[in-house]
PDB file of C-alpha atoms in Angstrom:
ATOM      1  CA  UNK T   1      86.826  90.312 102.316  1.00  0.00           C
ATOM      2  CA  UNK T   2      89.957  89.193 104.499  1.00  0.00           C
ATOM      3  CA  UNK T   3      89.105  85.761 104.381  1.00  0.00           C
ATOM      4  CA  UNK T   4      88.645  85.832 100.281  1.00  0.00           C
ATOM      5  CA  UNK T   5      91.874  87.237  99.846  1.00  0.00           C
ATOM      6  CA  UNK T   6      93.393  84.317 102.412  1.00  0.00           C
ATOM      7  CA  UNK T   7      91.389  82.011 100.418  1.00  0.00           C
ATOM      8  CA  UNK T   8      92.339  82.860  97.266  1.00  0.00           C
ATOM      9  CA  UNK T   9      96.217  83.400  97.968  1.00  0.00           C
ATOM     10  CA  UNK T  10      97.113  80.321 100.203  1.00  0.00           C
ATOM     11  CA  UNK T  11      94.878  77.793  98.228  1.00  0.00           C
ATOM     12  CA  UNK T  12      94.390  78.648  94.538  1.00  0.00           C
ATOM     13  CA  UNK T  13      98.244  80.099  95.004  1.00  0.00           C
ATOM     14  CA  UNK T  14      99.725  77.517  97.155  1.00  0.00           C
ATOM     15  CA  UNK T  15      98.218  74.378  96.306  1.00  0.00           C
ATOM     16  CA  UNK T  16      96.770  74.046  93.067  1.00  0.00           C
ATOM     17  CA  UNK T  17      99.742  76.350  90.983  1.00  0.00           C
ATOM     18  CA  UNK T  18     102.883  75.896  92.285  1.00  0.00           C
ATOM     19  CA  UNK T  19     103.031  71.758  92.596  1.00  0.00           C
ATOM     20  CA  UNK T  20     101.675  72.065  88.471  1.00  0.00           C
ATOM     21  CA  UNK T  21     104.157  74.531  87.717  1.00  0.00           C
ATOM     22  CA  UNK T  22     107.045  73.038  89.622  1.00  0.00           C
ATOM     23  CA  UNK T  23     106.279  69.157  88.466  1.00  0.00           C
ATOM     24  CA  UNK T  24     108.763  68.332  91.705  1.00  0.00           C
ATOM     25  CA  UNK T  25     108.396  66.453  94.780  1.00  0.00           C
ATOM     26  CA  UNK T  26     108.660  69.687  96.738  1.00  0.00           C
ATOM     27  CA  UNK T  27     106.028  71.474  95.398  1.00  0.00           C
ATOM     28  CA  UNK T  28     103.346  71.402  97.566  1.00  0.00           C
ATOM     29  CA  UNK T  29     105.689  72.474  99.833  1.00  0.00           C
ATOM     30  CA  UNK T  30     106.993  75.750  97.952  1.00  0.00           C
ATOM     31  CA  UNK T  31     103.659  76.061  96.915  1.00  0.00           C
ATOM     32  CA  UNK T  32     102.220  76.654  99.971  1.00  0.00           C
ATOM     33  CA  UNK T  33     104.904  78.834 101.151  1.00  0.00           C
ATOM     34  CA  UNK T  34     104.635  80.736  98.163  1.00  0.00           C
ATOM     35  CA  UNK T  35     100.594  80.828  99.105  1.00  0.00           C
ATOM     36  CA  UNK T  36     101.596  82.191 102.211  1.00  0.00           C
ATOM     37  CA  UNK T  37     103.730  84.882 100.708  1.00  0.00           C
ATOM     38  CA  UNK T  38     101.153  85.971  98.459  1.00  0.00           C
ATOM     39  CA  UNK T  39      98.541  86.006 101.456  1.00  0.00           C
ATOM     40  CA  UNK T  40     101.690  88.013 103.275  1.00  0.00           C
ATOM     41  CA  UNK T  41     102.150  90.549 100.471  1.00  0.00           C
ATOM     42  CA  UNK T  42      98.396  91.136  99.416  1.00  0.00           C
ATOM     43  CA  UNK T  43      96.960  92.044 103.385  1.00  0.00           C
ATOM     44  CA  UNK T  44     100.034  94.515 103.196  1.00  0.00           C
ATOM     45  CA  UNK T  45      98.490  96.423 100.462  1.00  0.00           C
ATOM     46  CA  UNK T  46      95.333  96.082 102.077  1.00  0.00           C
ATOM     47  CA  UNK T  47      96.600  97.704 105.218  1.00  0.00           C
ATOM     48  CA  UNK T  48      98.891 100.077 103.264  1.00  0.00           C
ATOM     49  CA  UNK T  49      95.947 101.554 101.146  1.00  0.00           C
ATOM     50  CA  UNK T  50      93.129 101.670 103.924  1.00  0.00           C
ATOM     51  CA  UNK T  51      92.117 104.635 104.765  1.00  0.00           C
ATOM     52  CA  UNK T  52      92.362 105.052 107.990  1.00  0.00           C
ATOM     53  CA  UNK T  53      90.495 108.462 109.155  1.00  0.00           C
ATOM     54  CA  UNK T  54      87.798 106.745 107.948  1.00  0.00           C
ATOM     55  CA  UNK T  55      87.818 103.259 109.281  1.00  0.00           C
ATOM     56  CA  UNK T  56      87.659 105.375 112.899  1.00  0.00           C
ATOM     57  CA  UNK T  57      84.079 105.864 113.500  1.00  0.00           C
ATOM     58  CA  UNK T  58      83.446 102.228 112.873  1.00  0.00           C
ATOM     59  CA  UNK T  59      85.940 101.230 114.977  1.00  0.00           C
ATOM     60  CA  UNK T  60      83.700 102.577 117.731  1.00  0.00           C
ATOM     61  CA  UNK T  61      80.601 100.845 116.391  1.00  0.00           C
ATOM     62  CA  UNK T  62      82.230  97.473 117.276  1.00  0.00           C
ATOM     63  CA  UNK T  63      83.550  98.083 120.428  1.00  0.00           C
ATOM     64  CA  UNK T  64      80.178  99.410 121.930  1.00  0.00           C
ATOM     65  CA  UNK T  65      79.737  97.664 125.004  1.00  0.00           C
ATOM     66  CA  UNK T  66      83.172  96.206 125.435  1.00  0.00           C
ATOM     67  CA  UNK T  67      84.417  98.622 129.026  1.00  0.00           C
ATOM     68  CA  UNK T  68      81.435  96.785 130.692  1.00  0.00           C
ATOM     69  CA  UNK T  69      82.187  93.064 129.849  1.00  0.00           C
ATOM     70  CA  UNK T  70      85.982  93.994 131.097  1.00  0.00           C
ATOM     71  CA  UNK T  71      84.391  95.083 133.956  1.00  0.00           C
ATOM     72  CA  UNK T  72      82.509  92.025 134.423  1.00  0.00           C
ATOM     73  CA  UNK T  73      85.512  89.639 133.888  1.00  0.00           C
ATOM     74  CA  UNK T  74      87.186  92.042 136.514  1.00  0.00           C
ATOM     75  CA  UNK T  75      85.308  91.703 138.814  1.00  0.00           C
ATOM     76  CA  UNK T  76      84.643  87.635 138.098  1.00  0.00           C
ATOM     77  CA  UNK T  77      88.559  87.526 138.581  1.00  0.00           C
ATOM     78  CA  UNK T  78      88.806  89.339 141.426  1.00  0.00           C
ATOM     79  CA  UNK T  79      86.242  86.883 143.473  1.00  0.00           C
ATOM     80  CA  UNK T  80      88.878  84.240 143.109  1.00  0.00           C
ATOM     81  CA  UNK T  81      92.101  86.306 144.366  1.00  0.00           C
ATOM     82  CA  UNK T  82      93.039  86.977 148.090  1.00  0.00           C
ATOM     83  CA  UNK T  83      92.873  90.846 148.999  1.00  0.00           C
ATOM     84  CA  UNK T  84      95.960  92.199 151.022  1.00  0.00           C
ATOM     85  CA  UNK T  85      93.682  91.975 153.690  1.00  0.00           C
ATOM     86  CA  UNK T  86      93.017  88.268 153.492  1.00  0.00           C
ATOM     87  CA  UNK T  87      96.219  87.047 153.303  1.00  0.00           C
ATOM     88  CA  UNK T  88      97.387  84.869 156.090  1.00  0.00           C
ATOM     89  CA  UNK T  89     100.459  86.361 158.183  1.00  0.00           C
TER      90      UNK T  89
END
């Protein structure tokens, strides 16, 4: 759904209506700044109207699993530093 509503906004927005509606050498430009701002201004409402409370348990869906692969980096990364110990006086 997010990437629809970038879609839509930054292409059919900022490069197909603003240079026809301008008819300048700057309007691919403006348009795609104005794409931008429309991109800008509808993920705003998107945020603004999501509910929240509800968007929680799924939250947790997704980051099933993730504690253990930070473990695993951690412990990846820590191979490759020197302990207190191991440092050379």
């Amino acid at each position: 759904m997010i990437f629809d509503i970038v879609k839509s906004q930054y292409y059919y927005v900022g490069i197909y209506a603003m240079p026809w509606v301008s008819r300048c050498c700057v309007g691919l430009s403006i348009g795609m700044l104005c794409g931008v701002l429309a991109q800008t201004i509808a993920l705003i409402f998107i945020i603004w109207k999501t509910d929240w409370e509800v968007q929680r348990p799924n939250s947790q869906r997704y980051s099933y699993g993730s504690v253990e692969h930070v473990n695993k980096a951690s412990e990846r990364l820590n191979r490759w530093f020197l302990k207190p110990t191991d440092e050379i006086s």
